[in-house]
GROMACS .gro file of C-alpha atoms in nm:
model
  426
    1UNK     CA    1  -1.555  -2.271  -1.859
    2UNK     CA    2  -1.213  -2.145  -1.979
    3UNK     CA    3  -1.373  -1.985  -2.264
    4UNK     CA    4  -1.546  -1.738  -2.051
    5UNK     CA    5  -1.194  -1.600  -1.972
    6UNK     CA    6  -1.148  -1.494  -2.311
    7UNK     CA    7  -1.496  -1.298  -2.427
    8UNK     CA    8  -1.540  -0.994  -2.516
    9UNK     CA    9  -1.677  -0.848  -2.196
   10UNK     CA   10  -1.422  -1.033  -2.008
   11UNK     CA   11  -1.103  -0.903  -2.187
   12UNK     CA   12  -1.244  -0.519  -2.145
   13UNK     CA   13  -1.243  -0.572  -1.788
   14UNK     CA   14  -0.937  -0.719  -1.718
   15UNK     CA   15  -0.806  -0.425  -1.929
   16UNK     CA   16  -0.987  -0.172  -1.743
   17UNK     CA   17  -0.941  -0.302  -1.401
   18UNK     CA   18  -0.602  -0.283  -1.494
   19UNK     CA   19  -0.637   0.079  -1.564
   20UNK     CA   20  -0.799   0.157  -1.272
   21UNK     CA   21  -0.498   0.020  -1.084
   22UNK     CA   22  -0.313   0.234  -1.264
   23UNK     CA   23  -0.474   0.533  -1.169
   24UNK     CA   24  -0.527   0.462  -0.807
   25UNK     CA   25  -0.162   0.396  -0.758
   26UNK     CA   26  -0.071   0.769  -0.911
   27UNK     CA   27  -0.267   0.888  -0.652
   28UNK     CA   28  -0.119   0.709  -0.388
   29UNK     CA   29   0.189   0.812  -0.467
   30UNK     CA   30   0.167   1.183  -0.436
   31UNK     CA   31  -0.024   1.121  -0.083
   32UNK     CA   32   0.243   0.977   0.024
   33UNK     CA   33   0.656   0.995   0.123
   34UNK     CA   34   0.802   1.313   0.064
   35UNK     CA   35   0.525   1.498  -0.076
   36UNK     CA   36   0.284   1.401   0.206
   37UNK     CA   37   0.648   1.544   0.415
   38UNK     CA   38   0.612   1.844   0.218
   39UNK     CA   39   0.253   1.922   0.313
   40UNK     CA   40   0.245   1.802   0.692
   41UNK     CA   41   0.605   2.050   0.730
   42UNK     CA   42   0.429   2.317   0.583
   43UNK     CA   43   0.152   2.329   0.842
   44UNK     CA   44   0.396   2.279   1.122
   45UNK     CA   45   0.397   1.916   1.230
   46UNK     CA   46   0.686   1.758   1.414
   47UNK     CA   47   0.890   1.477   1.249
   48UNK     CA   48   0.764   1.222   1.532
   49UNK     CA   49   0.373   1.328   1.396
   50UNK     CA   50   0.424   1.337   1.060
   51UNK     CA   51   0.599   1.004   1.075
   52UNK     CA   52   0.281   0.882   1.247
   53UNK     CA   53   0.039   1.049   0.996
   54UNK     CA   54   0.226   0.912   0.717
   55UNK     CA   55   0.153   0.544   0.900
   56UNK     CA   56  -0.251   0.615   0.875
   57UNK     CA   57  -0.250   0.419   0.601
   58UNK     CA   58  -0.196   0.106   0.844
   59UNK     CA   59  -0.451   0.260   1.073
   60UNK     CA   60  -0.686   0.285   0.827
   61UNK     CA   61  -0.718  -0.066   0.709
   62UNK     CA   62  -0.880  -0.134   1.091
   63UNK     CA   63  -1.212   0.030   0.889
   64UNK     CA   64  -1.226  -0.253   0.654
   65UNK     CA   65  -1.388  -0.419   0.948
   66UNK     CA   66  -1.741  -0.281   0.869
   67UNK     CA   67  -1.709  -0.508   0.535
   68UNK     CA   68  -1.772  -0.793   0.758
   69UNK     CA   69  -2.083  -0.660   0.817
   70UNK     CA   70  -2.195  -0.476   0.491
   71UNK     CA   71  -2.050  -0.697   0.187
   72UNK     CA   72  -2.297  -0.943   0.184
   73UNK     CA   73  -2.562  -0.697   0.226
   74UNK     CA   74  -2.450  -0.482  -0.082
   75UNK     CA   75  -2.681  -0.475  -0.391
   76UNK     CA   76  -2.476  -0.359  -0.632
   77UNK     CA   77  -2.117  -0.395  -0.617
   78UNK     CA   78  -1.997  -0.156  -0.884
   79UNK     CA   79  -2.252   0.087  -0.801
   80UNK     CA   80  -2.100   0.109  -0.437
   81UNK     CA   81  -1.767   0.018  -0.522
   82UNK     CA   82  -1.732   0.327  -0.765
   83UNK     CA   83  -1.903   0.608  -0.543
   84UNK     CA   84  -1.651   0.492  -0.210
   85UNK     CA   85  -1.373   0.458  -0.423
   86UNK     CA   86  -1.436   0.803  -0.632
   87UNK     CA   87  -1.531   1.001  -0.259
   88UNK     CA   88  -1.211   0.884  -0.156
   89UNK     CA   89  -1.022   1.006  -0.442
   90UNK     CA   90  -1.162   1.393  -0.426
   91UNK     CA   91  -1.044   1.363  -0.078
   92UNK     CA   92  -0.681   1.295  -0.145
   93UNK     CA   93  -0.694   1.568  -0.394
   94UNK     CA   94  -0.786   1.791  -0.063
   95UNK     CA   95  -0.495   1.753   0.127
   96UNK     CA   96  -0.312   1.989  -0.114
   97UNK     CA   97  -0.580   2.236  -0.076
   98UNK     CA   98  -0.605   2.240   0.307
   99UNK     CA   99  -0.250   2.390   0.330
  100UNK     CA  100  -0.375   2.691   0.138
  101UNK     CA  101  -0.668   2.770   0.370
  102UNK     CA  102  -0.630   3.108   0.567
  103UNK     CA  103  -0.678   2.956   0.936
  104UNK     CA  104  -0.487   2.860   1.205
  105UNK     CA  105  -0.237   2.549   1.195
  106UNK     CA  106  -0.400   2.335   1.476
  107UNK     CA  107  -0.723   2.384   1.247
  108UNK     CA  108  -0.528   2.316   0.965
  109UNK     CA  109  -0.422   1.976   1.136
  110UNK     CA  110  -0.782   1.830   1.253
  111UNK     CA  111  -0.862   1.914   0.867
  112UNK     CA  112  -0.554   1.661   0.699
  113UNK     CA  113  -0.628   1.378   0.952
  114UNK     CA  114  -0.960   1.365   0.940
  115UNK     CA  115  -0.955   1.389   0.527
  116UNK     CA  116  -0.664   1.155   0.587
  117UNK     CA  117  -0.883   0.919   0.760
  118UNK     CA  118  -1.197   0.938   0.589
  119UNK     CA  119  -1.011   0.916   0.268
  120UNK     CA  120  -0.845   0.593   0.358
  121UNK     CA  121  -1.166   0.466   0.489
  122UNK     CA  122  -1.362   0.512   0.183
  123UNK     CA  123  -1.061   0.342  -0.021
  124UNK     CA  124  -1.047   0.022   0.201
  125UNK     CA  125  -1.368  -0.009   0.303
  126UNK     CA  126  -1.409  -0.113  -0.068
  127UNK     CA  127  -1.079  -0.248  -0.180
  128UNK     CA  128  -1.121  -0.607  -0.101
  129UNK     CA  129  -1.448  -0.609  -0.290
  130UNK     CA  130  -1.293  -0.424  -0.610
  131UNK     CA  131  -1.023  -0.648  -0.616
  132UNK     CA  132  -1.243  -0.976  -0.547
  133UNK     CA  133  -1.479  -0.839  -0.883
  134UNK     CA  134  -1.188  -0.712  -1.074
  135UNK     CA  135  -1.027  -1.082  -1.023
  136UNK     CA  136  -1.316  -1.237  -1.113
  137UNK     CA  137  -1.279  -1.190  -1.469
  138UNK     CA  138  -0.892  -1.344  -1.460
  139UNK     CA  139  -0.844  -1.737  -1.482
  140UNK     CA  140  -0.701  -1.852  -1.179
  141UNK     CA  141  -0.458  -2.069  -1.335
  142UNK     CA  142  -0.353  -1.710  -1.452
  143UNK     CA  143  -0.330  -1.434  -1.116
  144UNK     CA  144   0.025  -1.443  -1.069
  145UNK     CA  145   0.119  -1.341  -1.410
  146UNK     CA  146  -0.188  -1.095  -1.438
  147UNK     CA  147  -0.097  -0.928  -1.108
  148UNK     CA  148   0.277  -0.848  -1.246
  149UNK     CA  149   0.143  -0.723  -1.562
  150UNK     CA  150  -0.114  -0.516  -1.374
  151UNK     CA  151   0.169  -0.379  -1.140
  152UNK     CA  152   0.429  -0.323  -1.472
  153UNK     CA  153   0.186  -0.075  -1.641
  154UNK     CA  154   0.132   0.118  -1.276
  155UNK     CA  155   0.474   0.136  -1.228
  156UNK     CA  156   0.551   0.241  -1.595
  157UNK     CA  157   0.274   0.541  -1.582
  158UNK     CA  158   0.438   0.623  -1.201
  159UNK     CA  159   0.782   0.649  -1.334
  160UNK     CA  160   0.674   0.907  -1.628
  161UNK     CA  161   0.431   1.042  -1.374
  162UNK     CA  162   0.628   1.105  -1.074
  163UNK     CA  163   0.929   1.242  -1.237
  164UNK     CA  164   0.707   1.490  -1.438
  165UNK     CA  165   0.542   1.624  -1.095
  166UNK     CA  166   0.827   1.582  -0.906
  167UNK     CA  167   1.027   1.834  -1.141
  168UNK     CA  168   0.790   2.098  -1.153
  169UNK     CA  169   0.687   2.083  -0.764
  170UNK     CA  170   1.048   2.157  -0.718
  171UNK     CA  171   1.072   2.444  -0.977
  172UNK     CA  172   0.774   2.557  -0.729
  173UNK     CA  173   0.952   2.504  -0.418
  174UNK     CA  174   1.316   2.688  -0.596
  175UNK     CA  175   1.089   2.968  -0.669
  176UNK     CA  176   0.938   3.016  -0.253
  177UNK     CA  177   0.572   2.895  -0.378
  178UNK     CA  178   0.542   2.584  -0.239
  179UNK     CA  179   0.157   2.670  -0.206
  180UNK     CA  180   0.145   2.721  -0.585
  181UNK     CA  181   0.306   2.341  -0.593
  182UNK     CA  182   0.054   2.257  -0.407
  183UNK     CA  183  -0.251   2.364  -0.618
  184UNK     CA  184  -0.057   2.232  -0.910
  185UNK     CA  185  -0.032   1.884  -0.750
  186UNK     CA  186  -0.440   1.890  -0.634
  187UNK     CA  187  -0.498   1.964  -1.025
  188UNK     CA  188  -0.315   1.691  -1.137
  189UNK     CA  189  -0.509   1.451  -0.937
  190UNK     CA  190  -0.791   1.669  -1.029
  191UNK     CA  191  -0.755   1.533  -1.387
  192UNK     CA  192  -0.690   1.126  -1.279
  193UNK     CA  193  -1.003   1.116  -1.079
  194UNK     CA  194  -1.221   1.100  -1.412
  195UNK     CA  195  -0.989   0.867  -1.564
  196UNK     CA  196  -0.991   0.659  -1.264
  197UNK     CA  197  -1.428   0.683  -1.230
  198UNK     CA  198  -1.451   0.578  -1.621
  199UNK     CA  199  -1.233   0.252  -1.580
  200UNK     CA  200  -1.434   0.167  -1.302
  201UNK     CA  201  -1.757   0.171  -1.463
  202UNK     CA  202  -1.596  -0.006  -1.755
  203UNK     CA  203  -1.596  -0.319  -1.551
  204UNK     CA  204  -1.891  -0.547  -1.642
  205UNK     CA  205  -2.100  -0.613  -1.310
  206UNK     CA  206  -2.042  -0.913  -1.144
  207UNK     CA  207  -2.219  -1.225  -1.176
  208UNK     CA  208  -2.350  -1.242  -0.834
  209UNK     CA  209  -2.473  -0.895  -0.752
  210UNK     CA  210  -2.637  -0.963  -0.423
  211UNK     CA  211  -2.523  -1.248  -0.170
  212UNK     CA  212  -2.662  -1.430   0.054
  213UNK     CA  213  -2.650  -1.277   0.437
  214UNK     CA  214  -2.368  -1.503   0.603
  215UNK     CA  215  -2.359  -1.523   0.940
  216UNK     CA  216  -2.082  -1.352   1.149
  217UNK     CA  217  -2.059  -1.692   1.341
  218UNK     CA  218  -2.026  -1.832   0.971
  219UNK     CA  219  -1.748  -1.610   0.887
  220UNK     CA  220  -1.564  -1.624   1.233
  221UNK     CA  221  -1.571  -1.979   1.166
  222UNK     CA  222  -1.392  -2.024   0.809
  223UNK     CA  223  -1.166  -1.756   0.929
  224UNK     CA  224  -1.046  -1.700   1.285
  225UNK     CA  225  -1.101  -2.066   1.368
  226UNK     CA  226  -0.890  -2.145   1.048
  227UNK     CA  227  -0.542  -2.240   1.188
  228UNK     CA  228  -0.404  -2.185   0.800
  229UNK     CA  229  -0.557  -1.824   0.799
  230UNK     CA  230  -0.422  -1.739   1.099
  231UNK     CA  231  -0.126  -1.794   1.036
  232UNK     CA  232  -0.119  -1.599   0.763
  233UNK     CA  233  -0.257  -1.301   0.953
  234UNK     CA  234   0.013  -1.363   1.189
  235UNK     CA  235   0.238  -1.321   0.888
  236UNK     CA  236   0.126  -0.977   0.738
  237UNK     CA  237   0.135  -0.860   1.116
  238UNK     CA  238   0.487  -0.890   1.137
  239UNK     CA  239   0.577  -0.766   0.807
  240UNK     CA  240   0.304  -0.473   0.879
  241UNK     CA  241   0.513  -0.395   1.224
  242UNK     CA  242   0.850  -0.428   1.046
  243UNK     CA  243   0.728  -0.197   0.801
  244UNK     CA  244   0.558   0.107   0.985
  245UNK     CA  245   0.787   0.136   1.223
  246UNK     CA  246   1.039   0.261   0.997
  247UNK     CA  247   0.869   0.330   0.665
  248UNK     CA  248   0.672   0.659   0.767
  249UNK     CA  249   0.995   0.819   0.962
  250UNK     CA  250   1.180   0.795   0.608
  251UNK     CA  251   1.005   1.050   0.416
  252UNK     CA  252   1.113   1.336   0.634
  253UNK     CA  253   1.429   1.189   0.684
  254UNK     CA  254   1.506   1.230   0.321
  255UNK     CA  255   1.420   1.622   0.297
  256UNK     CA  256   1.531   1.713   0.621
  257UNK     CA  257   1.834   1.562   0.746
  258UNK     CA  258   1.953   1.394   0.387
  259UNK     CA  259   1.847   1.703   0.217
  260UNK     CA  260   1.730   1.529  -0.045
  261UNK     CA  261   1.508   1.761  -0.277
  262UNK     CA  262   1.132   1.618  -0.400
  263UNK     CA  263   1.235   1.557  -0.748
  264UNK     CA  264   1.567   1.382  -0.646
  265UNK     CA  265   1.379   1.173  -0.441
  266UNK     CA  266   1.167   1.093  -0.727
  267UNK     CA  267   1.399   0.995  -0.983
  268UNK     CA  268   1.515   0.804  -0.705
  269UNK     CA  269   1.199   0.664  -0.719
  270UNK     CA  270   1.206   0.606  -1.076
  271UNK     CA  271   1.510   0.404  -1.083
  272UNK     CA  272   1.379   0.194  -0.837
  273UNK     CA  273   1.036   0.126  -1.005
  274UNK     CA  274   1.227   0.065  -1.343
  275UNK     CA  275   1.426  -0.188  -1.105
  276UNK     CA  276   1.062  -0.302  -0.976
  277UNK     CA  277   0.938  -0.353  -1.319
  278UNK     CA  278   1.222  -0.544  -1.425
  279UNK     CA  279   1.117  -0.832  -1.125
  280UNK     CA  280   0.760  -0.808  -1.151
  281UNK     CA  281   0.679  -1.075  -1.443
  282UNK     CA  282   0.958  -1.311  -1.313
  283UNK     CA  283   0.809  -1.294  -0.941
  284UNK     CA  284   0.450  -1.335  -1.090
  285UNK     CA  285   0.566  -1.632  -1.298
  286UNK     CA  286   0.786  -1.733  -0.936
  287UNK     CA  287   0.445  -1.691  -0.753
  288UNK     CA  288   0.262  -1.928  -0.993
  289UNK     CA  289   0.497  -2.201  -1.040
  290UNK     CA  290   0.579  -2.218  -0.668
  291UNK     CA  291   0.273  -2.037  -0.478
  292UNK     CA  292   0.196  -1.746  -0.304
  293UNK     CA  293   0.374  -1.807  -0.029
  294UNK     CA  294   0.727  -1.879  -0.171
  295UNK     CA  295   0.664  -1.543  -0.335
  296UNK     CA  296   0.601  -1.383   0.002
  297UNK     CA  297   0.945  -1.538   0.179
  298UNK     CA  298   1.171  -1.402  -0.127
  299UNK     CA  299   1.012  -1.082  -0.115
  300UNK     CA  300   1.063  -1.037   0.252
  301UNK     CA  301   1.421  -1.166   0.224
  302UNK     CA  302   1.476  -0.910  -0.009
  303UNK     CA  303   1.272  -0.633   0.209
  304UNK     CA  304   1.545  -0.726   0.485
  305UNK     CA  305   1.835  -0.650   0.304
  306UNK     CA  306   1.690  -0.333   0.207
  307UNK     CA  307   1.645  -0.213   0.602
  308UNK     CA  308   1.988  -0.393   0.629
  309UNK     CA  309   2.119  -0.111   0.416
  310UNK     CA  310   1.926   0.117   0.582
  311UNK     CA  311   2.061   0.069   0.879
  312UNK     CA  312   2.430   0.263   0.749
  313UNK     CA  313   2.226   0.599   0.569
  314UNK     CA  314   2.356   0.899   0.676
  315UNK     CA  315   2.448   1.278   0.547
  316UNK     CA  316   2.749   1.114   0.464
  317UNK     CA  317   2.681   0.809   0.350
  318UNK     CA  318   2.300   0.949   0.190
  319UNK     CA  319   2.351   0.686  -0.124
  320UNK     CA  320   2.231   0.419   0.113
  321UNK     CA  321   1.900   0.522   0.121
  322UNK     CA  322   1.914   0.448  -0.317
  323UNK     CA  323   2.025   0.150  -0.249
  324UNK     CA  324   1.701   0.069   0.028
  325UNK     CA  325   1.492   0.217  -0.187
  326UNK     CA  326   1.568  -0.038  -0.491
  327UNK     CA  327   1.571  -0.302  -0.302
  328UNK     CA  328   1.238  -0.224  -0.076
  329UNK     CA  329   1.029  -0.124  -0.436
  330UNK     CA  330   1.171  -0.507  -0.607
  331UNK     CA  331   1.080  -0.660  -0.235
  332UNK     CA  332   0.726  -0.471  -0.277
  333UNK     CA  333   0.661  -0.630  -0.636
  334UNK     CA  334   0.660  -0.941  -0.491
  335UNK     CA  335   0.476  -0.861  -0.116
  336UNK     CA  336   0.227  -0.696  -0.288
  337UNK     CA  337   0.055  -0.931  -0.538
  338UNK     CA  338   0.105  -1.223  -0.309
  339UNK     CA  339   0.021  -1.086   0.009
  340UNK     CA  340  -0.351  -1.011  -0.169
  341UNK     CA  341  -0.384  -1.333  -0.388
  342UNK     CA  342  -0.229  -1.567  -0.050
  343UNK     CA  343  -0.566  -1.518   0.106
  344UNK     CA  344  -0.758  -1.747  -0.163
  345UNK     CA  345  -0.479  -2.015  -0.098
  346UNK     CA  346  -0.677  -2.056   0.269
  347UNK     CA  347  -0.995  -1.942   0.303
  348UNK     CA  348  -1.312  -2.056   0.080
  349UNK     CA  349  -1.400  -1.795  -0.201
  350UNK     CA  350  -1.715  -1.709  -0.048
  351UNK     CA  351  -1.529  -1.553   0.255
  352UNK     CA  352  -1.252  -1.384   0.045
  353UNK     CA  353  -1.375  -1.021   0.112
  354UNK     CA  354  -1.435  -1.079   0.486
  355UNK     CA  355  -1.102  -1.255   0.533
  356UNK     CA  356  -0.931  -1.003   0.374
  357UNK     CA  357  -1.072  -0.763   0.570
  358UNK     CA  358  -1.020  -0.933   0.898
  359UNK     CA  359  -0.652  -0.979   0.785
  360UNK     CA  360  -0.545  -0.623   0.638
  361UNK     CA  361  -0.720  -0.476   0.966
  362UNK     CA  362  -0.584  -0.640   1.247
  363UNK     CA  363  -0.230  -0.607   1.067
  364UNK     CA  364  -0.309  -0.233   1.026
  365UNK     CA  365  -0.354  -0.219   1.416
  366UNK     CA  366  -0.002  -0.420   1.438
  367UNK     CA  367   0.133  -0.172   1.210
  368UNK     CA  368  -0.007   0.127   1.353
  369UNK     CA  369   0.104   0.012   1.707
  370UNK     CA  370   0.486   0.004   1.590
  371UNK     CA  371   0.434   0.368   1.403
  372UNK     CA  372   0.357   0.497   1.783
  373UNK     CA  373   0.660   0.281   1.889
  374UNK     CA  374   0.880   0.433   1.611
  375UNK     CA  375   0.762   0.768   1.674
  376UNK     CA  376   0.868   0.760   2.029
  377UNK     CA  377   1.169   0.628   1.939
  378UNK     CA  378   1.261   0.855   1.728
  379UNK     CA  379   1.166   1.156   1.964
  380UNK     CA  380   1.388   1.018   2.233
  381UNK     CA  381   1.679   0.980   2.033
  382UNK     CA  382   1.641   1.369   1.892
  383UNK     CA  383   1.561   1.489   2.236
  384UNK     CA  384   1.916   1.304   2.313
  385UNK     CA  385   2.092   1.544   2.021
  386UNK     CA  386   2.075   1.184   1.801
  387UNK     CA  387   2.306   1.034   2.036
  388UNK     CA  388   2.251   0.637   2.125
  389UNK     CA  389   2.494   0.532   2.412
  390UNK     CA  390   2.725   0.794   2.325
  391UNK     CA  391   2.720   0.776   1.946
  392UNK     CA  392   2.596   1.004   1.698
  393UNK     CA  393   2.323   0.791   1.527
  394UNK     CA  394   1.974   0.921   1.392
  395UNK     CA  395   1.675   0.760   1.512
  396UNK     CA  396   1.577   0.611   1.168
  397UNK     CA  397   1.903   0.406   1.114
  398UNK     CA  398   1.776   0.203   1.504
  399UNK     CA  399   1.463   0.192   1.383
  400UNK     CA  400   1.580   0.028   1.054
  401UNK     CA  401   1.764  -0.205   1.259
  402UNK     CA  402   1.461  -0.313   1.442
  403UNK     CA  403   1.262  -0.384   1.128
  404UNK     CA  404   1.579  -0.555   1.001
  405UNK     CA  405   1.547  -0.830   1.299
  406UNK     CA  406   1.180  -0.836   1.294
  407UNK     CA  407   1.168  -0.918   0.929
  408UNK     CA  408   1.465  -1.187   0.987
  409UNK     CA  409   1.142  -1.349   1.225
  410UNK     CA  410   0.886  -1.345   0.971
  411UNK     CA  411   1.128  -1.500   0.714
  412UNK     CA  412   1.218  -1.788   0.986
  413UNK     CA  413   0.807  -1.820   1.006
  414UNK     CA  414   0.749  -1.858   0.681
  415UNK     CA  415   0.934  -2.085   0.600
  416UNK     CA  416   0.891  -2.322   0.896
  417UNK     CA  417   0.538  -2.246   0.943
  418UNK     CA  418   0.285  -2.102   0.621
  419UNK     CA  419   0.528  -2.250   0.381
  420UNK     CA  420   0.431  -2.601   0.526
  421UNK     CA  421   0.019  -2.554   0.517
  422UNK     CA  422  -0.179  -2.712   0.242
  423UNK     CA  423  -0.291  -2.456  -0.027
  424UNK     CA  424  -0.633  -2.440  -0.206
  425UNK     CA  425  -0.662  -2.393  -0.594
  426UNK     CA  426  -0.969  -2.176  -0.609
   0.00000   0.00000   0.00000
C-alpha cells in the first residue's frame, strides 16, 4: 500500500497541491493586514470597522457549515473544488477595484463586505474538502513533515512576493496614486489566479468521487457527541478569541499610529517568514514524533509571548511590534499545520470534512464575537483620548493583554486536557 505513495500520479499531486498552496497564500496575503488597511482607509472606514472587517475571515468560516450538508452529495470533487475555489479568487482580486469605482463611499462599503464575504465563503466552503483530497495522496506516517515543506515553499514565494509588491505599492502611495497601487495590486493577483486554477486541475481526482449520503444524526454523532472532538473545538475557540480580538486592530495600528509605511511593514514581514521558515521542518518533524497536539501547546506558548510583547508597542517603543510579529509568524508555523491535521487524531476519516467544518465554524463565531468585543474596546479607549485609568495607553496594547491571558488558558487546557486524550493513527 506504501507503494501507492510513491507513483507517478501521486508525486505530481503532492507537488501540485503544494503549488496551489502556494498560490492561495499570495493571495491571502495582499487581502489582508495593512494592505486590506490601505483599501478600507481609503473608502473612509473607522479603525473600530476596519478592525472588524479585517476579522471576516473568522466570520466566514461559520459558511463551512453548508459542507455538512453538501460534501457527501458532491459528484465530483475537483470539478467543484476548482470552480469555488477559482470564484473566490477573482473576488479578492475585486477589492482593489471597488476603491476605484466613481460612487459614493457607503456604496463603496456594501460592495467590499459583501465581495469580502462571498469571497471567503467560496474559499471555505471548499477548503476542508481540498485539503482532505490534496492529503490524500501523502502517507500518513508522513503529514507533519509534508505540511512544513508545503508551508516553507509558501513562505519562500511570500517573502520574494510581498517585498516586491510591497515596494512598488509604496512608490505608488510616495507618488499620491494610491488608486494606481491599487490596480497594480488587482493585476498581480490577476496573473496568480491562472497559476493557482492550473495546479488545481493538476491534482489527479480522488479515489472516491461520490460518497455515500451520511446522515446528519450520523455525523452529529462521531462529532459533537465525541468528548475528544470537543475538546478540541473548545481548543481552536480559545485560540480563535485570543486571536481576533487583537489580530485585526493591528493592521491599522501599524500605518496609523506607528506610522509604519506598507513596504516597511512588509520586510517586516519578510524577516519574520524567513524566521517562520527556519521552524517549520523542525515543528513538522516536532509534530510527528510527538503529535499534533504537542505541536499545538508549543505553538501557542510561543503565540503568547508574542502578544506578551505586544502588550509594550508604542510610537516610542514601535520595534515591539518586530519583535510580535516574529514570534506570532514562528507560533503560526506550528498552529497552522497542526490545528488542520489534529482533527484526524479524533474523528474517523469518513467525517474529516464535516468535522472540520463543524470545528473551523463555530471557532469562527468565537472569533468573530471577540473582533466585536475588541472593536468596542478599542472605540472606548479612543473616545477616552487613549487614556485607561488615567494613563496614556492605546487600545491595542489592552487588547494584547487580553489575548495574552486568554492564550495563558488555552495553554493550561492543553496540556491538562487534549494533551491527555487517546489519538488515532489514520
Amino acid at each position: 500500500m506504501d507503494n501507492i505513495y510513491e507513483s507517478k500520479d501521486y508525486k505530481r499531486s503532492r507537488t501540485a497541491y503544494m503549488c496551489q498552496c502556494t498560490f492561495e497564500y499570495l493571495i491571502s496575503i495582499v487581502v489582508s493586514d495593512a494592505f486590506l488597511a490601505k483599501i478600507l482607509s481609503d473608502i473612509g472606514m473607522s479603525d473600530a470597522l476596519t478592525g472588524i472587517i479585517s476579522s471576516f475571515i473568522s466570520l466566514a468560516f461559520l459558511l463551512q457549515m453548508v459542507s455538512l450538508f453538501t460534501v457527501s452529495r458532491i459528484k465530483n470533487v475537483k470539478r467543484t473544488a476548482t470552480f469555488f475555489n477559482t470564484f473566490g479568487a477573482v473576488l479578492f482580486m475585486c477589492l482593489y477595484l471597488i476603491p476605484l469605482m466613481h460612487t459614493d463611499g457607503r456604496y463603496k462599503t456594501v460592495l467590499i463586505i459583501g465581495a469580502i464575504l462571498a469571497a471567503y465563503f467560496s474559499n471555505y466552503l471548499v477548503t476542508s474538502i481540498i485539503f482532505k483530497w490534496g492529503n490524500s495522496f501523502v502517507s500518513p506516517a508522513r503529514r507533519g513533515t509534508y505540511s512544513a515543506a508545503k508551508e516553507m515553499v509558501s513562505l519562500i514565494a511570500g517573502i520574494l512576493f510581498t517585498l516586491a509588491v510591497g515596494y512598488i505599492f509604496d512608490r505608488y502611495e510616495a507618488a499620491g496614486n494610491v488608486h494606481g497601487g491599487f490596480l497594480f495590486m488587482a493585476a498581480a493577483i490577476g496573473m496568480i489566479i491562472p497559476l493557482n486554477l492550473i495546479s488545481l486541475l493538476m491534482i489527479k481526482k480522488g479515489e472516491k468521487e461520490k460518497s455515500e449520503t451520511v446522515a446528519f444524526k450520523e455525523v452529529i454523532a462521531n462529532t459533537m457527541r465525541n468528548k475528544n472532538f470537543v475538546c478540541v473545538i473548545i481548543m481552536q475557540s480559545l485560540w480563535n478569541a485570543a486571536l481576533y480580538l487583537t489580530a485585526g486592530f493591528l493592521g491599522i495600528y501599524k500605518t496609523k499610529d506607528l506610522m509604519i509605511s506598507v513596504g516597511t511593514v512588509q520586510v517586516i514581514n519578510m524577516a519574520a517568514n524567513l524566521c517562520r521558515f527556519s521552524v517549520s521542518m523542525p515543528f513538522g518533524r516536532f509534530a510527528n514524533r510527538f503529535g499534533f497536539t504537542k505541536g499545538l501547546e508549543l505553538g501557542y506558548t510561543i503565540a503568547a509571548a508574542a502578544f506578551f510583547i505586544n502588550i509594550f508597542c508604542t510610537p516610542d517603543t514601535w520595534w515591539c511590534i518586530i519583535i510580535y510579529t516574529v514570534l506570532h509568524y514562528m507560533a503560526t508555523a506550528s498552529i497552522n499545520q497542526n490545528s488542520l491535521n489534529i482533527v484526524y487524531s479524533y474523528v474517523k476519516e469518513e467525517y474529516f470534512v464535516q468535522a472540520s467544518a463543524i470545528k473551523n465554524s463555530i471557532a469562527g463565531i468565537v472569533g468573530f464575537a471577540a473582533s466585536l468585543a475588541g472593536s468596542r474596546i478599542l472605540a472606548h479607549i479612543q473616545s477616552a483620548g487613549n487614556s485607561v485609568f488615567g494613563m496614556h495607553i492605546y487600545g491595542q496594547q489592552v487588547l494584547s493583554l487580553i489575548s495574552f491571558f486568554i492564550l495563558i488558558g488555552v495553554i493550561v487546557f492543553v496540556h491538562f486536557v487534549v494533551a491527555k486524550q487517546k489519538a488515532m493513527i489514520q
